[in-house]
CSV table of C-alpha atoms and ligand atoms in Angstrom, one decimal:
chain,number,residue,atom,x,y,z
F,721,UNK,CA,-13.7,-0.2,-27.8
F,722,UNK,CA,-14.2,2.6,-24.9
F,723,UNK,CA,-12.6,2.3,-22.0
F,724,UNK,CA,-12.3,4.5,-18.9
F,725,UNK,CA,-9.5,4.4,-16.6
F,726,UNK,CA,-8.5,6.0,-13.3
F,727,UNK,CA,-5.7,5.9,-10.4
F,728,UNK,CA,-7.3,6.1,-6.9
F,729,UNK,CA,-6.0,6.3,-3.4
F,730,UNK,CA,-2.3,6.8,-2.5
F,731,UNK,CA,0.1,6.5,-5.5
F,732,UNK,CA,3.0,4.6,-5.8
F,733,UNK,CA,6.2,4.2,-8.2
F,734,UNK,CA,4.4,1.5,-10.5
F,735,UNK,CA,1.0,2.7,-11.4
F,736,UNK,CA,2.1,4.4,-15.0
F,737,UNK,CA,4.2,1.0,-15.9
F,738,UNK,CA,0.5,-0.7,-14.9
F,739,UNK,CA,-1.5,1.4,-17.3
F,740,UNK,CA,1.1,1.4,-20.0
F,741,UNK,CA,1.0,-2.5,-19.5
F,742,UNK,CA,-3.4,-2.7,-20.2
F,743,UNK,CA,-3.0,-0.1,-23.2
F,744,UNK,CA,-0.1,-2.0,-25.2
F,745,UNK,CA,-1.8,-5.1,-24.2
F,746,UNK,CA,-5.4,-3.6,-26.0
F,747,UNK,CA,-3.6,-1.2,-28.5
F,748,UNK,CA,-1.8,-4.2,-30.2
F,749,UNK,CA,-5.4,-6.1,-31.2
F,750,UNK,CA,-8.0,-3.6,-30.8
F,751,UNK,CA,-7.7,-1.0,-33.3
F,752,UNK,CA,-10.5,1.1,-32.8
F,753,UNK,CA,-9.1,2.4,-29.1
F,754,UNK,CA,-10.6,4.9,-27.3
F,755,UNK,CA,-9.3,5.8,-24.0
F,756,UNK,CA,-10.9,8.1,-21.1
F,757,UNK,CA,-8.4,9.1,-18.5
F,758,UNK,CA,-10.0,10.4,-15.5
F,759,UNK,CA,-8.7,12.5,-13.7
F,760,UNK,CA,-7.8,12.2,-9.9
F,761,UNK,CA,-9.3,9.0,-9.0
F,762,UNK,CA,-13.0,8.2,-8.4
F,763,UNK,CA,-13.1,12.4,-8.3
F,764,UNK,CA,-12.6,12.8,-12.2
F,765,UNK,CA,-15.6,10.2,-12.4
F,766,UNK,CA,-17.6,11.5,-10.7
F,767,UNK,CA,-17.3,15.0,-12.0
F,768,UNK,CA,-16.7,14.3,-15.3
F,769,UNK,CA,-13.1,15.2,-15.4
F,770,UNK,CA,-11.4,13.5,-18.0
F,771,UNK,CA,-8.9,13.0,-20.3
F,772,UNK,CA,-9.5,11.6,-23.9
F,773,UNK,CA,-6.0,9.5,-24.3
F,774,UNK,CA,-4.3,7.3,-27.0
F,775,UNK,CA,-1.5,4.6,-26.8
F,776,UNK,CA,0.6,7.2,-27.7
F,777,UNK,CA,0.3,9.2,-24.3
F,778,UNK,CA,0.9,5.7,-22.5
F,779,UNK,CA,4.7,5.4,-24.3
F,780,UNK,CA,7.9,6.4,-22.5
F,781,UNK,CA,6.3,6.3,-18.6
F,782,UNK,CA,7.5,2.6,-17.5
F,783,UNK,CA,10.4,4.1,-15.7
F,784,UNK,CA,8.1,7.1,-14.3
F,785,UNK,CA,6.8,7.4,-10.9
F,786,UNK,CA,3.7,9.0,-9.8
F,787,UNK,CA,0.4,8.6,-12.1
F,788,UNK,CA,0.2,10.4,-15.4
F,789,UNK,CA,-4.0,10.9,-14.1
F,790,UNK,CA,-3.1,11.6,-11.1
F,791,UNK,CA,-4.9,10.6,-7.5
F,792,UNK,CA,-7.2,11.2,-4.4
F,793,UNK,CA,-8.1,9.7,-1.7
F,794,UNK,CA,-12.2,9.0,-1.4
F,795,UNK,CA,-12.5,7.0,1.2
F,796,UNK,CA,-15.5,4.2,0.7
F,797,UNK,CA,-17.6,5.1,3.9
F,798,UNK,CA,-18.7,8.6,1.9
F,799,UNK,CA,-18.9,7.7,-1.6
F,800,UNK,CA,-22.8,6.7,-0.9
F,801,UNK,CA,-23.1,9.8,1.3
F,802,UNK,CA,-24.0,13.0,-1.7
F,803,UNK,CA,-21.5,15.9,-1.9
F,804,UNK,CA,-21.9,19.2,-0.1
F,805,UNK,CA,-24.3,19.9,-3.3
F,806,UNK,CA,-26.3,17.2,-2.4
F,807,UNK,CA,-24.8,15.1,-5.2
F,808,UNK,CA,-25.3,11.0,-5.2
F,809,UNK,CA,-21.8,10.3,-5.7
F,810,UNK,CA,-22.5,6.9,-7.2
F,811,UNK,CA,-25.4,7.4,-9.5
F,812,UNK,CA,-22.9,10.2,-10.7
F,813,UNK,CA,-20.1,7.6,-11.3
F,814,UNK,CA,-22.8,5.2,-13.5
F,815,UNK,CA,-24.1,8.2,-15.4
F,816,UNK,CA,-21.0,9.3,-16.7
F,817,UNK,CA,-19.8,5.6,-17.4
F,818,UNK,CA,-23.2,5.0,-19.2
F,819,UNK,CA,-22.5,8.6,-21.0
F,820,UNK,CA,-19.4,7.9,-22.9
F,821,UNK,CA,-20.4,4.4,-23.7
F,822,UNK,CA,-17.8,3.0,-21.9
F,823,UNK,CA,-17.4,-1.0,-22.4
F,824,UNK,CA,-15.4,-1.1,-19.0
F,825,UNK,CA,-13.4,0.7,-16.2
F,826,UNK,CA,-10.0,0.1,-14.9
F,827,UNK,CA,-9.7,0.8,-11.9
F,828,UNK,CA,-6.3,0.9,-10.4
F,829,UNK,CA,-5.9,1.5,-6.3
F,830,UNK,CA,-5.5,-0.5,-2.7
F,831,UNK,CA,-8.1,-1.9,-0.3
F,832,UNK,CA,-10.5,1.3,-0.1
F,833,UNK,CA,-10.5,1.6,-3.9
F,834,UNK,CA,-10.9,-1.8,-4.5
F,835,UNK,CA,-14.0,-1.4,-2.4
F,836,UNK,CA,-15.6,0.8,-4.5
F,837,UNK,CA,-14.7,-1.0,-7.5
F,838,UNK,CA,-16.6,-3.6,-6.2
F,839,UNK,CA,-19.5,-1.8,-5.2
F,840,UNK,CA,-19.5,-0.3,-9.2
F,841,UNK,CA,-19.5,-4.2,-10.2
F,842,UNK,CA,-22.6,-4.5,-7.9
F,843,UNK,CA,-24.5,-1.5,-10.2
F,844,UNK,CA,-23.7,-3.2,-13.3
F,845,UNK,CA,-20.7,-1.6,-14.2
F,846,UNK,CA,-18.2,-3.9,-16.1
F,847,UNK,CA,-15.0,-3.3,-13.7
F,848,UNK,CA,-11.5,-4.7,-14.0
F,849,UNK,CA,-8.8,-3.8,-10.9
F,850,UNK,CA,-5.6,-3.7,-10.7
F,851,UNK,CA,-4.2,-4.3,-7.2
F,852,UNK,CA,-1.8,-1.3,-6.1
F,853,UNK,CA,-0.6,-0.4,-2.9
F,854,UNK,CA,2.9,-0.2,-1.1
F,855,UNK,CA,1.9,-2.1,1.8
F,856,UNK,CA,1.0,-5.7,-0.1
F,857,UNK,CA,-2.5,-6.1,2.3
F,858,UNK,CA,-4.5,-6.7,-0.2
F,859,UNK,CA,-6.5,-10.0,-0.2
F,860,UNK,CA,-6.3,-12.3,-2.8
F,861,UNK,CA,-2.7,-11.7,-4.6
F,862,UNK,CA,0.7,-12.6,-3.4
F,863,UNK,CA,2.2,-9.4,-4.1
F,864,UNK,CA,1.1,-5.8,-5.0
F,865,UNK,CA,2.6,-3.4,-7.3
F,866,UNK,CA,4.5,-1.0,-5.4
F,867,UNK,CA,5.6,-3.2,-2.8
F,868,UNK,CA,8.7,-3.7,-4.0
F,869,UNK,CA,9.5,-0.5,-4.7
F,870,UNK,CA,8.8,0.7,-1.7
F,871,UNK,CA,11.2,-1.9,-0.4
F,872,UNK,CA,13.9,-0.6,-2.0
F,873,UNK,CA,13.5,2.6,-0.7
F,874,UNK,CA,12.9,2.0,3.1
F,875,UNK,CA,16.0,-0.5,3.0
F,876,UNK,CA,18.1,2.1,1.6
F,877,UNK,CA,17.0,4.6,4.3
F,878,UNK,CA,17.4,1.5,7.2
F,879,UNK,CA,21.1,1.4,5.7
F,880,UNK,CA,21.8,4.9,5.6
F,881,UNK,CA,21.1,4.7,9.4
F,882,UNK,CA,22.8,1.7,9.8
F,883,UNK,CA,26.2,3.4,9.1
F,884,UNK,CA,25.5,6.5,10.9
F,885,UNK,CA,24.7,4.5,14.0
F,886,UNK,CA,27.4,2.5,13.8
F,887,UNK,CA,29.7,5.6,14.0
F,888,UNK,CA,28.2,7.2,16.8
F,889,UNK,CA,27.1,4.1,18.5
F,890,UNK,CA,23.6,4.8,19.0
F,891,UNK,CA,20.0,3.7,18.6
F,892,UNK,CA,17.9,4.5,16.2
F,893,UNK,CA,14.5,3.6,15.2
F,894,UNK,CA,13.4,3.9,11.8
F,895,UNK,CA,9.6,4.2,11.2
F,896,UNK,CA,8.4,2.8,8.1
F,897,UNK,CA,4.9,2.8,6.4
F,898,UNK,CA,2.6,0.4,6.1
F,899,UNK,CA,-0.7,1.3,7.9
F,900,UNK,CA,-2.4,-1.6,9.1
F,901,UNK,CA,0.2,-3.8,8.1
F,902,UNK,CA,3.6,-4.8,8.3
F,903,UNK,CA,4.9,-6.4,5.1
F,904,UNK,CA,7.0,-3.3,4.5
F,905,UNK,CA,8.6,-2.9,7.4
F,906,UNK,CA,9.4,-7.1,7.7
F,907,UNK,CA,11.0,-6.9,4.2
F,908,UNK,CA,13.2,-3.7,4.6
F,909,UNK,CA,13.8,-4.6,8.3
F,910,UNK,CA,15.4,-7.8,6.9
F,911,UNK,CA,16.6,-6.6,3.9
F,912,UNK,CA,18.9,-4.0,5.9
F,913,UNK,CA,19.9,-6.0,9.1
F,914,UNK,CA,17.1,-4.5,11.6
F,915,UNK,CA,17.8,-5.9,15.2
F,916,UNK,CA,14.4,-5.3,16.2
F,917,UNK,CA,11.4,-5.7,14.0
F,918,UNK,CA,7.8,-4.3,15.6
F,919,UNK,CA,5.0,-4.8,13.3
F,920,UNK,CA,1.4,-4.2,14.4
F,921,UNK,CA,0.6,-8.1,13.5
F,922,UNK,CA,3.0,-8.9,16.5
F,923,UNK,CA,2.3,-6.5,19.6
F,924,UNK,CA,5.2,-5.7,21.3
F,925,UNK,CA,6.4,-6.0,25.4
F,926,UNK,CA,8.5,-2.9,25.7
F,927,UNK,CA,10.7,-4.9,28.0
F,928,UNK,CA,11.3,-7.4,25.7
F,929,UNK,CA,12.3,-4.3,23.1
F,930,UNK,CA,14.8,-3.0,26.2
F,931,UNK,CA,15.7,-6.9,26.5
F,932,UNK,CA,16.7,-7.4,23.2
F,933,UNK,CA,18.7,-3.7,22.8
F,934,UNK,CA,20.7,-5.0,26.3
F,935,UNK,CA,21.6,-8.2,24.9
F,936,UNK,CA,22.7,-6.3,21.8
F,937,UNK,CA,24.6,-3.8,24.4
F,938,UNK,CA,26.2,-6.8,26.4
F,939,UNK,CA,27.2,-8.5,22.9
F,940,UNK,CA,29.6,-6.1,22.8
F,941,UNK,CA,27.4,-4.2,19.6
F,942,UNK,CA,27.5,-0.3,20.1
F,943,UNK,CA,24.8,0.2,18.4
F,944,UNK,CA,20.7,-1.1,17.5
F,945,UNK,CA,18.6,-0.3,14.8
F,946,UNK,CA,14.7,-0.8,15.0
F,947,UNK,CA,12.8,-1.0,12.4
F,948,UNK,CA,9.1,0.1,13.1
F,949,UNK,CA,5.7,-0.3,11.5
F,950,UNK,CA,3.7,3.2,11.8
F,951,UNK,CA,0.8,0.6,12.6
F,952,UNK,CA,2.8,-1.1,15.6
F,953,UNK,CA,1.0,-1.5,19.0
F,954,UNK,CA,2.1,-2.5,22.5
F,955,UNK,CA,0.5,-5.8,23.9
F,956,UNK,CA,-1.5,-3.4,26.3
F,957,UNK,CA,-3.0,-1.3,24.0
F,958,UNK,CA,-3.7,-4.4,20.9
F,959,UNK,CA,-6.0,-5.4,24.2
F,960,UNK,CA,-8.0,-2.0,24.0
F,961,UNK,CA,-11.4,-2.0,22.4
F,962,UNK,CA,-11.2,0.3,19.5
F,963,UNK,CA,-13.2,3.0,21.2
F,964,UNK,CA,-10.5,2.8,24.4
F,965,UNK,CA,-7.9,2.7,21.8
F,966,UNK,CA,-9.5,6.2,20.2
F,967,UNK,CA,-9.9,7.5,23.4
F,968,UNK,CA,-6.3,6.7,24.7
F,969,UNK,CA,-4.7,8.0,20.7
F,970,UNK,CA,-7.0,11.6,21.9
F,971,UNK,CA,-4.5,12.2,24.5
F,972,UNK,CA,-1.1,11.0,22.9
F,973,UNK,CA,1.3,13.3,23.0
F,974,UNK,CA,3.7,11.4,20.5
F,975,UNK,CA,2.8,12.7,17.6
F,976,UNK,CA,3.6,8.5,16.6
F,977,UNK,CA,4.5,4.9,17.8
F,978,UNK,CA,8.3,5.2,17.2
F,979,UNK,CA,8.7,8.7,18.7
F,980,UNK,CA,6.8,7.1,22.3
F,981,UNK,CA,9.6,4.2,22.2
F,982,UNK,CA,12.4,6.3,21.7
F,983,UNK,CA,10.8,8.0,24.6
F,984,UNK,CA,11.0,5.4,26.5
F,985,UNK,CA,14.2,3.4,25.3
F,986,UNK,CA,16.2,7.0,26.2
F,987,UNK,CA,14.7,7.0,29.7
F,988,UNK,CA,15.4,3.2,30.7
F,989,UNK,CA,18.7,2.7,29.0
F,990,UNK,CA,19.7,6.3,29.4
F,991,UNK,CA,20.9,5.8,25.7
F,992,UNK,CA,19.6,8.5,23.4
F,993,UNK,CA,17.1,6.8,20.9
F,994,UNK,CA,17.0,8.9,18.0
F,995,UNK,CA,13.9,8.5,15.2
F,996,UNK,CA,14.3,8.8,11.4
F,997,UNK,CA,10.9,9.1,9.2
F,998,UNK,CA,11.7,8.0,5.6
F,999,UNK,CA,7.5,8.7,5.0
F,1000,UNK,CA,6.5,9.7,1.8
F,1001,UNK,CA,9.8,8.9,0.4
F,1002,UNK,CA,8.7,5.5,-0.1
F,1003,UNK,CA,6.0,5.8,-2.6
F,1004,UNK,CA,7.9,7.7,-4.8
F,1005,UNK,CA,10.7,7.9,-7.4
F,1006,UNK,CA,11.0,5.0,-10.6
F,1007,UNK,CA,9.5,1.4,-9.9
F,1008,UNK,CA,12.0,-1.0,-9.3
F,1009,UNK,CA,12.3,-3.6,-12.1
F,1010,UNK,CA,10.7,-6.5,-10.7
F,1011,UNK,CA,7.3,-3.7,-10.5
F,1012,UNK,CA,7.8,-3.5,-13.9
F,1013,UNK,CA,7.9,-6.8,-15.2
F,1014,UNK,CA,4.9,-7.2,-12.7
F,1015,UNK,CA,2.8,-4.7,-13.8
F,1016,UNK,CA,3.6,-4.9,-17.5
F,1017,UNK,CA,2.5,-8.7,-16.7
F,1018,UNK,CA,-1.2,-7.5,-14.4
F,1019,UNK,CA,-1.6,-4.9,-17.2
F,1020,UNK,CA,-1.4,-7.2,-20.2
F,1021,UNK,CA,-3.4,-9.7,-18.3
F,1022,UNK,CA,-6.4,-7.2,-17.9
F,1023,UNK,CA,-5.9,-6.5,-21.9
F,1024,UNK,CA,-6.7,-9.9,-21.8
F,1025,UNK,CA,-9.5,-10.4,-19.7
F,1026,UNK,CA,-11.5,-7.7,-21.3
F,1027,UNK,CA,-10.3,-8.6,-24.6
F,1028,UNK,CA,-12.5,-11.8,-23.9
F,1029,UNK,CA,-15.4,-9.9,-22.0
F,1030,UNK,CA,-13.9,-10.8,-18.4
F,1031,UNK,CA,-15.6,-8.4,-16.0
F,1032,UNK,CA,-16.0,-7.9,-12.3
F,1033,UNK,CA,-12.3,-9.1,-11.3
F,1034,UNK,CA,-8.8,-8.2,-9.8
F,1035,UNK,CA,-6.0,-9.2,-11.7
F,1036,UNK,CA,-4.0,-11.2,-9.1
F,1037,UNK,CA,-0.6,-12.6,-9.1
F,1038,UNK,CA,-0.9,-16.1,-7.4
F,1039,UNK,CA,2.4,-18.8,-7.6
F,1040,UNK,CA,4.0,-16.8,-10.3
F,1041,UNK,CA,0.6,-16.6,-12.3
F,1042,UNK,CA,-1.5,-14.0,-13.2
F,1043,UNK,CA,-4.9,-15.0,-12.5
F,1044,UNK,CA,-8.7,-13.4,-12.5
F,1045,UNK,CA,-9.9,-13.1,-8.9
F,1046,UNK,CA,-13.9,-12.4,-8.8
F,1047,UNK,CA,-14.1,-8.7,-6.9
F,1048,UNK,CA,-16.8,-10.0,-4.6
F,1049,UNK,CA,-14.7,-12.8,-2.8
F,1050,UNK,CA,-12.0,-10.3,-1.8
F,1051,UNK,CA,-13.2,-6.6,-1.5
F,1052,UNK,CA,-13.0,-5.8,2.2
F,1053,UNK,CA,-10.5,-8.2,3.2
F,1054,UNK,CA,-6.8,-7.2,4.5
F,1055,UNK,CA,-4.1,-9.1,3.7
F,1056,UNK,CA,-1.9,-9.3,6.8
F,1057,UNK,CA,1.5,-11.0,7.8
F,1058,UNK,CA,0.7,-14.4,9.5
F,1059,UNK,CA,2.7,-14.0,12.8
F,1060,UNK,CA,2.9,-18.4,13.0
F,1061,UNK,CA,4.5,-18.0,9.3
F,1062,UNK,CA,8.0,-19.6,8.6
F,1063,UNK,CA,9.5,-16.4,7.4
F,1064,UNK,CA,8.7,-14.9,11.0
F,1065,UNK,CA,10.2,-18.1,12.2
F,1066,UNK,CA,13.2,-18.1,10.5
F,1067,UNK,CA,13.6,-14.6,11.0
F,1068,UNK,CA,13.6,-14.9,15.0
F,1069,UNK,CA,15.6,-17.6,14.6
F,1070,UNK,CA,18.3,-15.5,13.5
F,1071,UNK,CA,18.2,-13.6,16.6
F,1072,UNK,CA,15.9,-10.4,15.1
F,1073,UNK,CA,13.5,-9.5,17.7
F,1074,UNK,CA,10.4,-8.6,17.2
F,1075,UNK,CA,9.6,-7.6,20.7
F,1076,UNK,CA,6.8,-10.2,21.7
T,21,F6P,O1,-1.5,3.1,1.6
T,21,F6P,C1,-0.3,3.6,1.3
T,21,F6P,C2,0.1,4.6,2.4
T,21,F6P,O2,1.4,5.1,2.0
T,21,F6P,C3,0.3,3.9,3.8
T,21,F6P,O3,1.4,3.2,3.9
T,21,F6P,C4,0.2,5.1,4.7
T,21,F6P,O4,-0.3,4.8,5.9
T,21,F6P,C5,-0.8,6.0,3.9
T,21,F6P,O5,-0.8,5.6,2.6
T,21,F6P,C6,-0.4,7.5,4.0
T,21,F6P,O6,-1.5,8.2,3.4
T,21,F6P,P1,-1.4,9.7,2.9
T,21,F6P,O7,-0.5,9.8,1.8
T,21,F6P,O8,-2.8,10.0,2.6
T,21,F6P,O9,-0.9,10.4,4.1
């Protein structure tokens, strides 16, 4: 059995533990292994640029962040527009499959990879995905791998701040990743005691942001920590059309979303509001254990599936169970957090604002 494999889009902690979990799923019952590792995402097939791996090279990397093929970012909108050599990117990507005989691709990546994943399926190319990403929107699957771990990390930078705040009795916003979406910054705002919450699901009122900091203030609390999506919007720009929106972004001079409130919670409380980025930080270092078990669990199911000639699917989790989602019914979809949810409920109902 051939099989290619690649890591595309931004990386996260888990995405070695996910291809360690497909290759000691395979290696244990297919004896006649053969691995191509290519290199840098969609790039390495494209261009050829591979690896020839065994089960060997997958040992000893559950623990290790970072992908052993590394990654790119080649964003769907150009992969049917030919390179600057006039290269079709995607009869490039079915040549070299068809080249090496391969009897399927794993493809591991978010929303943008998955898209092209799909669009391979669409040329005939037997796909399998495996649904990464650090900011859990992808359709179809309760969690992704990397979530988690990126939990850990933006909470433990939330608490950092938390006692540093609490010394010098100040505010501070902490902006957390996420892009379109706020999963991350819900979970680590919770999981570290956020007072205010802004996700770009829930657009906020800035004066409901001062409110909530003033009740804080008159509560007798010295001190308010905000956690903020990168993706959050104010209820005046969500009403922009996206070409106002672009227009109005053109002529920020924020460089982002949390630097503009703490612009504006220093002028009208007179408090300093100071910003703290943890960025990159959070894709990166070992996977937490519950991305482990998860991807040793996606990656063994994939084994699976194209162990019994199961093409053309992510590999979901869904109510605890791993389960074969067909690529077409969810490429292109984002999975966002559901404002009218009960955890946003019982959040709120624990006094966190979320500034609507
Ligand atoms: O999709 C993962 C993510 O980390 C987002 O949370 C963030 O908006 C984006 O990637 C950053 O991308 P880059 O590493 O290309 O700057």
């Amino acid at each position: 059995m051939k099989i290619g494999m690649l890591t595309s889009g931004g990386d996260c902690q888990a995405l070695n533990a996910a291809m360690r979990g497909v290759v000691k799923g395979l290696s244990n019952s297919v004896k006649d292994l053969e691995i191509f590792g290519f290199y840098n995402g969609y790039k390495g097939l494209i261009y050829d640029n591979y690896r020839k791996l065994s089960a060997a090279d997958f040992s000893g990397i559950l623990t290790q962040g970072g992908t052993i093929l590394g990654s790119s970012r080649q964003p769907f909108k150009l992969m049917t527009v030919p390179d600057e050599n006039g290269l079709d990117k995607v009869a490039a990507m079915k040549k070299n499959y068809k080249k090496h005989k391969l009897d399927c691709l794993v493809i591991l990546g978010g929303n943008g990879t998955q898209k092209t994943a799909n669009l391979l399926r669409e040329e005939g190319l037997n796909i399998i995905h495996l649904p990464k990403t650090i900011d859990n929107d992808i359709y179809g699957t309760d969690i992704t791998f990397g979530f988690y771990s990126a939990v850990n990390v933006a909470s433990y930078a939330i608490d950092c701040i938390h006692t540093t705040a609490s010394s010098h009795n100040r505010i501070f916003i902490v902006e957390v990743m996420g892009h379109k979406v706020g999963w991350l910054t819900l979970y680590a705002g919770v999981a570290s005691g956020a007072d205010i919450i802004l996700l770009p699901e829930i657009p906020y009122d800035s004066k409901k942001v001062l409110a909530a900091i003033e009740k804080r203030h008159k509560a007798g609390k010295g001190f308010t920590i905000l956690a903020v999506a990168e993706g959050a919007i104010s209820k005046e720009d969500a009403k922009l059309s996206k070409k106002e929106l672009k227009a109005k972004m053109a002529k920020e001079v924020h460089p982002t979303v949390s630097y503009k409130l703490a612009k504006m919670i220093t002028d009208e409380t007179g408090s300093e509001c100071r910003v703290a980025v943890p960025g990159h930080t959070q894709r990166g270092g070992s996977p937490c254990p519950y991305d482990r078990v998860l991807c040793s669990r996606l990656g063994s199911a994939a084994a699976g599936a194209i162990m019994d000639g199961k093409f053309g699917y992510m590999v979901a989790m869904v109510n605890g169970e791993t389960k074969l989602v067909p690529l077409g019914d969810v490429a292109g979809k984002l999975k966002m957090v559901d404002p009218k949810s009960s955890m946003i409920a019982e959040v709120k109902r624990m006094g966190i604002s979320f500034g609507d």
